[in-house]
């Protein structure tokens, strides 16, 4: 039978007992022919499962067990699994996650039929975590910066060449989701909790963790990869996104501790240098924003001198590198 949904789970040094929760949440689904679903288990860790045959207990699931020849981080494991998927849609789960309701796959298939060709289907997500006083804390809502528990049309990902980045696991989901949201024609919001990320003392908390991730050097490395990707996909989209990022970074760097600001400013300067050919367009784009947005909270209104100084710093740096440019009239 043709597969409708491929569910990809990286093992990440978990044990067979750890996998019982996510797999049982799939195995126990009702109102759906599970022959339409495939589970791709990517055993990517340093330590492989000792008795993977135990997982045959989940007899309702059609499961493919893939053991990698070398240790892969969870991002590379997701990409590896994506390359093996055959379903119309793909879903990513962590070992520390589960389908929240026994009929959620039925809901997903119903949405797929009602919104034929939708690029993304996004349920509500439930995240369990410890609060600072060691009490359980629960958050429920839409999270557009994570891949967990959401359905992505596989053909769409292929058409738009959307893959996970290399070497930035802390920010891989943001990279992936940013590309998805730029190019998706339809993202169907499902007003049901579809996926739960739970806390487990034996499992790494960072696997398919929720946003918010820190603004750090690795984040800027991810952004560099992101803009290079956009440059190859669509020049106009790339120029617009880079201009918006320059504006957002002004506010983001202000939220960092003083000890981190200098390093991040230098790294941002380097990133601007690598995208110097678009700087004239960036200044024109921001000029248009200044004319259109008279909100007192906008940085060019709230902190006019400081924001202009921020932009001038990049302009001076680029001129020192020998670049010349005209402000584009957008």
mmCIF file of C-alpha atoms in Angstrom:
data_model
loop_
_atom_site.group_PDB
_atom_site.id
_atom_site.type_symbol
_atom_site.label_atom_id
_atom_site.label_comp_id
_atom_site.label_asym_id
_atom_site.label_seq_id
_atom_site.Cartn_x
_atom_site.Cartn_y
_atom_site.Cartn_z
ATOM 1 C CA UNK A 1 0.000 0.000 0.000
ATOM 2 C CA UNK A 2 1.208 3.508 -0.809
ATOM 3 C CA UNK A 3 2.441 5.229 2.332
ATOM 4 C CA UNK A 4 0.759 8.446 3.383
ATOM 5 C CA UNK A 5 2.991 9.341 6.341
ATOM 6 C CA UNK A 6 6.623 8.478 7.091
ATOM 7 C CA UNK A 7 7.547 8.952 10.766
ATOM 8 C CA UNK A 8 11.299 9.371 11.289
ATOM 9 C CA UNK A 9 12.810 8.752 14.738
ATOM 10 C CA UNK A 10 16.548 8.982 15.533
ATOM 11 C CA UNK A 11 17.552 6.533 18.281
ATOM 12 C CA UNK A 12 20.361 8.738 19.641
ATOM 13 C CA UNK A 13 21.887 6.198 22.071
ATOM 14 C CA UNK A 14 18.488 5.371 23.558
ATOM 15 C CA UNK A 15 17.644 1.840 24.654
ATOM 16 C CA UNK A 16 14.815 -0.409 23.562
ATOM 17 C CA UNK A 17 12.841 0.490 26.697
ATOM 18 C CA UNK A 18 13.139 4.223 25.902
ATOM 19 C CA UNK A 19 11.661 3.650 22.469
ATOM 20 C CA UNK A 20 8.580 2.005 23.963
ATOM 21 C CA UNK A 21 6.837 5.334 24.568
ATOM 22 C CA UNK A 22 7.040 6.887 21.089
ATOM 23 C CA UNK A 23 6.459 3.564 19.341
ATOM 24 C CA UNK A 24 3.485 2.579 21.483
ATOM 25 C CA UNK A 25 1.895 5.980 20.797
ATOM 26 C CA UNK A 26 2.008 5.062 17.093
ATOM 27 C CA UNK A 27 1.121 1.391 17.545
ATOM 28 C CA UNK A 28 -2.023 2.281 19.529
ATOM 29 C CA UNK A 29 -3.542 4.657 16.983
ATOM 30 C CA UNK A 30 -7.192 3.994 16.207
ATOM 31 C CA UNK A 31 -9.414 4.798 13.250
ATOM 32 C CA UNK A 32 -6.597 4.499 10.738
ATOM 33 C CA UNK A 33 -5.129 1.712 8.640
ATOM 34 C CA UNK A 34 -1.552 1.645 9.890
ATOM 35 C CA UNK A 35 -0.490 0.072 6.595
ATOM 36 C CA UNK A 36 -0.584 3.691 5.334
ATOM 37 C CA UNK A 37 2.087 4.645 7.878
ATOM 38 C CA UNK A 38 5.785 3.759 7.887
ATOM 39 C CA UNK A 39 8.151 4.274 10.820
ATOM 40 C CA UNK A 40 11.815 4.790 10.017
ATOM 41 C CA UNK A 41 14.024 4.158 13.030
ATOM 42 C CA UNK A 42 17.540 5.545 12.499
ATOM 43 C CA UNK A 43 20.005 3.975 14.957
ATOM 44 C CA UNK A 44 22.549 6.783 14.735
ATOM 45 C CA UNK A 45 24.262 6.738 18.130
ATOM 46 C CA UNK A 46 27.668 5.581 19.271
ATOM 47 C CA UNK A 47 25.977 2.666 21.037
ATOM 48 C CA UNK A 48 23.587 0.667 18.858
ATOM 49 C CA UNK A 49 20.498 -1.154 20.073
ATOM 50 C CA UNK A 50 21.443 -4.563 21.460
ATOM 51 C CA UNK A 51 18.130 -6.279 20.789
ATOM 52 C CA UNK A 52 16.192 -4.357 18.117
ATOM 53 C CA UNK A 53 14.053 -7.455 17.509
ATOM 54 C CA UNK A 54 12.306 -6.672 20.799
ATOM 55 C CA UNK A 55 10.633 -3.791 18.974
ATOM 56 C CA UNK A 56 8.698 -6.313 16.900
ATOM 57 C CA UNK A 57 6.366 -6.300 19.905
ATOM 58 C CA UNK A 58 4.728 -3.304 18.209
ATOM 59 C CA UNK A 59 3.140 -5.544 15.617
ATOM 60 C CA UNK A 60 0.807 -2.923 14.121
ATOM 61 C CA UNK A 61 3.703 -0.791 12.905
ATOM 62 C CA UNK A 62 5.472 -1.253 9.608
ATOM 63 C CA UNK A 63 8.952 -0.311 10.787
ATOM 64 C CA UNK A 64 12.251 0.015 8.949
ATOM 65 C CA UNK A 65 15.299 -0.236 11.206
ATOM 66 C CA UNK A 66 18.361 1.538 9.797
ATOM 67 C CA UNK A 67 21.705 1.171 11.555
ATOM 68 C CA UNK A 68 24.264 3.754 10.467
ATOM 69 C CA UNK A 69 27.902 2.774 9.882
ATOM 70 C CA UNK A 70 29.144 5.722 11.900
ATOM 71 C CA UNK A 71 27.817 7.857 14.713
ATOM 72 C CA UNK A 72 25.624 10.675 13.418
ATOM 73 C CA UNK A 73 24.188 13.576 15.377
ATOM 74 C CA UNK A 74 20.409 13.718 15.487
ATOM 75 C CA UNK A 75 20.234 16.288 12.684
ATOM 76 C CA UNK A 76 22.193 14.068 10.288
ATOM 77 C CA UNK A 77 20.009 11.150 11.392
ATOM 78 C CA UNK A 78 16.852 13.052 10.468
ATOM 79 C CA UNK A 79 18.318 13.905 7.075
ATOM 80 C CA UNK A 80 19.342 10.270 6.560
ATOM 81 C CA UNK A 81 15.825 9.128 7.432
ATOM 82 C CA UNK A 82 14.298 11.721 5.134
ATOM 83 C CA UNK A 83 16.316 10.265 2.280
ATOM 84 C CA UNK A 84 14.791 6.827 2.953
ATOM 85 C CA UNK A 85 11.179 7.980 3.378
ATOM 86 C CA UNK A 86 8.501 7.040 0.847
ATOM 87 C CA UNK A 87 5.405 8.660 2.385
ATOM 88 C CA UNK A 88 3.523 11.591 0.905
ATOM 89 C CA UNK A 89 4.250 13.448 4.156
ATOM 90 C CA UNK A 90 7.075 13.109 6.657
ATOM 91 C CA UNK A 91 6.929 13.625 10.407
ATOM 92 C CA UNK A 92 9.913 13.897 12.761
ATOM 93 C CA UNK A 93 9.830 12.584 16.319
ATOM 94 C CA UNK A 94 12.388 12.401 19.096
ATOM 95 C CA UNK A 95 12.771 9.469 21.458
ATOM 96 C CA UNK A 96 11.550 11.904 24.121
ATOM 97 C CA UNK A 97 8.280 12.496 22.275
ATOM 98 C CA UNK A 98 4.973 10.786 21.623
ATOM 99 C CA UNK A 99 1.774 11.233 19.649
ATOM 100 C CA UNK A 100 -0.517 12.877 22.165
ATOM 101 C CA UNK A 101 -3.840 11.272 21.263
ATOM 102 C CA UNK A 102 -4.791 7.825 19.992
ATOM 103 C CA UNK A 103 -6.695 9.293 17.045
ATOM 104 C CA UNK A 104 -4.262 11.999 15.942
ATOM 105 C CA UNK A 105 -3.079 10.108 12.843
ATOM 106 C CA UNK A 106 -6.723 9.820 11.821
ATOM 107 C CA UNK A 107 -6.982 13.605 12.208
ATOM 108 C CA UNK A 108 -3.848 14.121 10.111
ATOM 109 C CA UNK A 109 -5.117 11.892 7.305
ATOM 110 C CA UNK A 110 -8.440 13.734 7.349
ATOM 111 C CA UNK A 111 -6.633 17.074 7.056
ATOM 112 C CA UNK A 112 -4.488 15.724 4.222
ATOM 113 C CA UNK A 113 -7.655 14.820 2.327
ATOM 114 C CA UNK A 114 -9.405 18.127 3.071
ATOM 115 C CA UNK A 115 -6.342 20.181 2.110
ATOM 116 C CA UNK A 116 -4.973 18.221 -0.815
ATOM 117 C CA UNK A 117 -1.439 19.329 -1.591
ATOM 118 C CA UNK A 118 -0.927 21.383 1.591
ATOM 119 C CA UNK A 119 2.794 21.753 2.146
ATOM 120 C CA UNK A 120 2.638 21.652 5.963
ATOM 121 C CA UNK A 121 0.155 20.440 8.594
ATOM 122 C CA UNK A 122 0.854 21.773 12.087
ATOM 123 C CA UNK A 123 -0.889 20.537 15.239
ATOM 124 C CA UNK A 124 -0.606 22.071 18.681
ATOM 125 C CA UNK A 125 2.402 20.888 20.668
ATOM 126 C CA UNK A 126 2.642 20.085 24.364
ATOM 127 C CA UNK A 127 6.016 20.430 26.066
ATOM 128 C CA UNK A 128 6.767 19.129 29.528
ATOM 129 C CA UNK A 129 9.737 20.604 31.360
ATOM 130 C CA UNK A 130 10.988 21.345 34.849
ATOM 131 C CA UNK A 131 10.533 24.838 36.233
ATOM 132 C CA UNK A 132 13.367 26.397 38.296
ATOM 133 C CA UNK A 133 11.657 25.223 41.515
ATOM 134 C CA UNK A 134 11.718 21.608 40.216
ATOM 135 C CA UNK A 135 8.014 21.496 39.431
ATOM 136 C CA UNK A 136 6.680 20.249 36.121
ATOM 137 C CA UNK A 137 5.860 23.036 33.734
ATOM 138 C CA UNK A 138 3.632 22.568 30.674
ATOM 139 C CA UNK A 139 3.421 24.688 27.539
ATOM 140 C CA UNK A 140 0.816 24.207 24.814
ATOM 141 C CA UNK A 141 0.566 26.001 21.492
ATOM 142 C CA UNK A 142 1.650 26.312 17.897
ATOM 143 C CA UNK A 143 5.416 26.250 17.475
ATOM 144 C CA UNK A 144 6.457 27.196 13.967
ATOM 145 C CA UNK A 145 10.174 26.942 14.744
ATOM 146 C CA UNK A 146 10.277 23.227 15.396
ATOM 147 C CA UNK A 147 9.859 20.223 13.112
ATOM 148 C CA UNK A 148 8.581 17.882 15.819
ATOM 149 C CA UNK A 149 5.110 16.482 15.361
ATOM 150 C CA UNK A 150 4.415 18.467 12.183
ATOM 151 C CA UNK A 151 3.756 17.005 8.742
ATOM 152 C CA UNK A 152 5.797 18.208 5.756
ATOM 153 C CA UNK A 153 4.898 17.236 2.212
ATOM 154 C CA UNK A 154 7.912 15.325 0.992
ATOM 155 C CA UNK A 155 7.521 16.490 -2.601
ATOM 156 C CA UNK A 156 7.538 20.115 -1.433
ATOM 157 C CA UNK A 157 10.783 19.620 0.499
ATOM 158 C CA UNK A 158 12.347 18.059 -2.583
ATOM 159 C CA UNK A 159 11.075 20.757 -4.967
ATOM 160 C CA UNK A 160 12.432 23.547 -2.775
ATOM 161 C CA UNK A 161 15.640 21.662 -1.889
ATOM 162 C CA UNK A 162 14.921 22.012 1.837
ATOM 163 C CA UNK A 163 17.312 19.957 3.943
ATOM 164 C CA UNK A 164 18.804 20.191 7.420
ATOM 165 C CA UNK A 165 22.051 22.197 7.743
ATOM 166 C CA UNK A 166 25.437 20.723 8.624
ATOM 167 C CA UNK A 167 27.322 21.441 11.845
ATOM 168 C CA UNK A 168 24.741 23.532 13.703
ATOM 169 C CA UNK A 169 22.532 21.050 15.615
ATOM 170 C CA UNK A 170 21.366 23.624 18.147
ATOM 171 C CA UNK A 171 19.790 25.704 15.370
ATOM 172 C CA UNK A 172 18.987 23.124 12.699
ATOM 173 C CA UNK A 173 15.241 23.222 13.265
ATOM 174 C CA UNK A 174 15.091 27.004 12.945
ATOM 175 C CA UNK A 175 17.001 26.821 9.650
ATOM 176 C CA UNK A 176 14.711 24.111 8.285
ATOM 177 C CA UNK A 177 11.510 25.822 9.419
ATOM 178 C CA UNK A 178 12.563 29.244 8.120
ATOM 179 C CA UNK A 179 12.930 27.778 4.639
ATOM 180 C CA UNK A 180 9.621 25.941 4.954
ATOM 181 C CA UNK A 181 7.731 29.097 5.928
ATOM 182 C CA UNK A 182 9.262 31.133 3.137
ATOM 183 C CA UNK A 183 8.191 28.747 0.392
ATOM 184 C CA UNK A 184 5.148 26.839 1.703
ATOM 185 C CA UNK A 185 1.922 27.707 -0.094
ATOM 186 C CA UNK A 186 -0.286 26.342 2.685
ATOM 187 C CA UNK A 187 0.410 25.525 6.332
ATOM 188 C CA UNK A 188 -2.717 23.999 7.848
ATOM 189 C CA UNK A 189 -3.079 24.705 11.582
ATOM 190 C CA UNK A 190 -4.731 21.846 13.484
ATOM 191 C CA UNK A 191 -6.368 22.902 16.741
ATOM 192 C CA UNK A 192 -5.549 19.645 18.523
ATOM 193 C CA UNK A 193 -2.496 18.597 20.530
ATOM 194 C CA UNK A 194 -0.678 16.256 18.202
ATOM 195 C CA UNK A 195 2.700 15.755 19.851
ATOM 196 C CA UNK A 196 4.091 15.800 23.381
ATOM 197 C CA UNK A 197 7.739 16.312 24.286
ATOM 198 C CA UNK A 198 8.294 14.869 27.745
ATOM 199 C CA UNK A 199 11.159 15.005 30.228
ATOM 200 C CA UNK A 200 13.208 11.845 30.733
ATOM 201 C CA UNK A 201 16.320 11.746 32.914
ATOM 202 C CA UNK A 202 17.973 9.179 30.624
ATOM 203 C CA UNK A 203 17.445 11.013 27.330
ATOM 204 C CA UNK A 204 19.107 14.164 25.977
ATOM 205 C CA UNK A 205 16.779 17.123 26.399
ATOM 206 C CA UNK A 206 18.040 18.846 23.266
ATOM 207 C CA UNK A 207 16.732 16.329 20.741
ATOM 208 C CA UNK A 208 13.942 17.996 18.818
ATOM 209 C CA UNK A 209 13.651 20.504 21.609
ATOM 210 C CA UNK A 210 11.413 23.505 21.445
ATOM 211 C CA UNK A 211 12.576 26.958 20.544
ATOM 212 C CA UNK A 212 13.958 29.251 22.085
ATOM 213 C CA UNK A 213 17.615 28.766 21.211
ATOM 214 C CA UNK A 214 20.372 31.220 22.161
ATOM 215 C CA UNK A 215 21.702 33.903 19.855
ATOM 216 C CA UNK A 216 25.286 32.659 19.763
ATOM 217 C CA UNK A 217 28.146 32.176 17.257
ATOM 218 C CA UNK A 218 26.690 28.864 16.072
ATOM 219 C CA UNK A 219 23.400 30.644 15.365
ATOM 220 C CA UNK A 220 25.198 33.099 13.073
ATOM 221 C CA UNK A 221 26.929 30.166 11.362
ATOM 222 C CA UNK A 222 23.460 28.733 10.721
ATOM 223 C CA UNK A 223 22.323 32.103 9.350
ATOM 224 C CA UNK A 224 25.308 32.175 6.987
ATOM 225 C CA UNK A 225 24.279 28.773 5.607
ATOM 226 C CA UNK A 226 20.680 29.961 5.408
ATOM 227 C CA UNK A 227 21.473 32.995 3.287
ATOM 228 C CA UNK A 228 23.778 31.007 1.013
ATOM 229 C CA UNK A 229 20.900 28.573 0.476
ATOM 230 C CA UNK A 230 18.480 31.399 -0.331
ATOM 231 C CA UNK A 231 20.972 32.966 -2.705
ATOM 232 C CA UNK A 232 20.885 29.775 -4.767
ATOM 233 C CA UNK A 233 17.113 29.379 -4.569
ATOM 234 C CA UNK A 234 15.771 32.884 -5.183
ATOM 235 C CA UNK A 235 17.807 36.092 -5.373
ATOM 236 C CA UNK A 236 14.927 38.441 -4.536
ATOM 237 C CA UNK A 237 13.841 36.399 -1.530
ATOM 238 C CA UNK A 238 17.464 36.247 -0.380
ATOM 239 C CA UNK A 239 17.897 40.038 -0.580
ATOM 240 C CA UNK A 240 14.642 40.714 1.288
ATOM 241 C CA UNK A 241 15.378 38.168 4.009
ATOM 242 C CA UNK A 242 18.910 39.451 4.546
ATOM 243 C CA UNK A 243 17.628 43.031 4.861
ATOM 244 C CA UNK A 244 15.019 41.949 7.424
ATOM 245 C CA UNK A 245 17.684 40.045 9.335
ATOM 246 C CA UNK A 246 19.910 43.139 9.561
ATOM 247 C CA UNK A 247 16.996 44.991 11.170
ATOM 248 C CA UNK A 248 16.156 42.156 13.587
ATOM 249 C CA UNK A 249 19.748 41.661 14.649
ATOM 250 C CA UNK A 250 19.833 45.216 16.030
ATOM 251 C CA UNK A 251 17.238 44.238 18.643
ATOM 252 C CA UNK A 252 18.576 40.731 19.219
ATOM 253 C CA UNK A 253 22.118 41.792 20.069
ATOM 254 C CA UNK A 254 20.801 44.283 22.629
ATOM 255 C CA UNK A 255 19.355 41.394 24.632
ATOM 256 C CA UNK A 256 22.734 39.692 25.043
ATOM 257 C CA UNK A 257 24.991 40.126 28.089
ATOM 258 C CA UNK A 258 27.657 42.774 27.614
ATOM 259 C CA UNK A 259 30.405 40.121 27.599
ATOM 260 C CA UNK A 260 28.914 38.514 24.468
ATOM 261 C CA UNK A 261 28.040 41.600 22.443
ATOM 262 C CA UNK A 262 31.522 42.338 21.100
ATOM 263 C CA UNK A 263 32.041 38.863 19.678
ATOM 264 C CA UNK A 264 28.592 38.761 18.119
ATOM 265 C CA UNK A 265 29.026 42.219 16.607
ATOM 266 C CA UNK A 266 32.291 41.134 14.972
ATOM 267 C CA UNK A 267 30.724 37.953 13.632
ATOM 268 C CA UNK A 268 27.779 39.923 12.279
ATOM 269 C CA UNK A 269 30.193 42.325 10.609
ATOM 270 C CA UNK A 270 31.877 39.368 8.940
ATOM 271 C CA UNK A 271 28.490 38.054 7.788
ATOM 272 C CA UNK A 272 27.649 41.444 6.274
ATOM 273 C CA UNK A 273 31.003 41.336 4.500
ATOM 274 C CA UNK A 274 30.145 37.972 2.966
ATOM 275 C CA UNK A 275 26.908 39.498 1.687
ATOM 276 C CA UNK A 276 28.412 42.857 0.707
ATOM 277 C CA UNK A 277 27.025 42.850 -2.834
ATOM 278 C CA UNK A 278 23.498 43.247 -1.486
ATOM 279 C CA UNK A 279 24.259 46.077 0.975
ATOM 280 C CA UNK A 280 22.990 48.843 -1.315
ATOM 281 C CA UNK A 281 19.691 46.961 -1.592
ATOM 282 C CA UNK A 282 19.604 46.455 2.185
ATOM 283 C CA UNK A 283 19.923 50.193 2.839
ATOM 284 C CA UNK A 284 17.200 50.934 0.294
ATOM 285 C CA UNK A 285 14.937 48.279 1.816
ATOM 286 C CA UNK A 286 15.420 49.731 5.309
ATOM 287 C CA UNK A 287 14.801 53.232 3.927
ATOM 288 C CA UNK A 288 11.421 52.038 2.675
ATOM 289 C CA UNK A 289 10.668 50.509 6.084
ATOM 290 C CA UNK A 290 11.470 53.808 7.773
ATOM 291 C CA UNK A 291 8.991 55.642 5.553
ATOM 292 C CA UNK A 292 6.271 53.026 5.895
ATOM 293 C CA UNK A 293 6.518 52.187 9.600
ATOM 294 C CA UNK A 294 5.960 55.165 11.863
ATOM 295 C CA UNK A 295 5.453 53.023 14.961
ATOM 296 C CA UNK A 296 7.193 54.592 17.977
ATOM 297 C CA UNK A 297 8.591 51.133 18.834
ATOM 298 C CA UNK A 298 10.392 50.731 15.511
ATOM 299 C CA UNK A 299 14.151 51.084 16.147
ATOM 300 C CA UNK A 300 14.535 53.898 13.599
ATOM 301 C CA UNK A 301 11.928 55.881 15.573
ATOM 302 C CA UNK A 302 12.636 54.744 19.151
ATOM 303 C CA UNK A 303 16.433 55.003 18.863
ATOM 304 C CA UNK A 304 17.089 56.913 15.685
ATOM 305 C CA UNK A 305 20.713 57.884 16.348
ATOM 306 C CA UNK A 306 21.730 54.475 17.707
ATOM 307 C CA UNK A 307 20.073 52.575 14.835
ATOM 308 C CA UNK A 308 21.678 54.803 12.206
ATOM 309 C CA UNK A 309 25.049 54.357 13.927
ATOM 310 C CA UNK A 310 24.519 50.588 13.827
ATOM 311 C CA UNK A 311 23.973 50.675 10.056
ATOM 312 C CA UNK A 312 26.789 53.181 9.476
ATOM 313 C CA UNK A 313 29.216 50.835 11.226
ATOM 314 C CA UNK A 314 28.608 48.161 8.585
ATOM 315 C CA UNK A 315 28.811 50.690 5.761
ATOM 316 C CA UNK A 316 32.185 51.971 6.968
ATOM 317 C CA UNK A 317 33.458 48.408 7.378
ATOM 318 C CA UNK A 318 32.483 47.495 3.814
ATOM 319 C CA UNK A 319 34.111 50.603 2.400
ATOM 320 C CA UNK A 320 37.300 49.720 4.269
ATOM 321 C CA UNK A 321 37.197 46.357 2.483
ATOM 322 C CA UNK A 322 37.024 48.210 -0.818
ATOM 323 C CA UNK A 323 33.342 47.784 -1.623
ATOM 324 C CA UNK A 324 31.382 50.629 -3.191
ATOM 325 C CA UNK A 325 27.623 50.659 -3.681
ATOM 326 C CA UNK A 326 24.624 52.854 -4.301
ATOM 327 C CA UNK A 327 21.520 52.787 -2.156
ATOM 328 C CA UNK A 328 18.946 50.904 -4.220
ATOM 329 C CA UNK A 329 15.603 52.571 -4.747
ATOM 330 C CA UNK A 330 13.100 49.816 -4.052
#
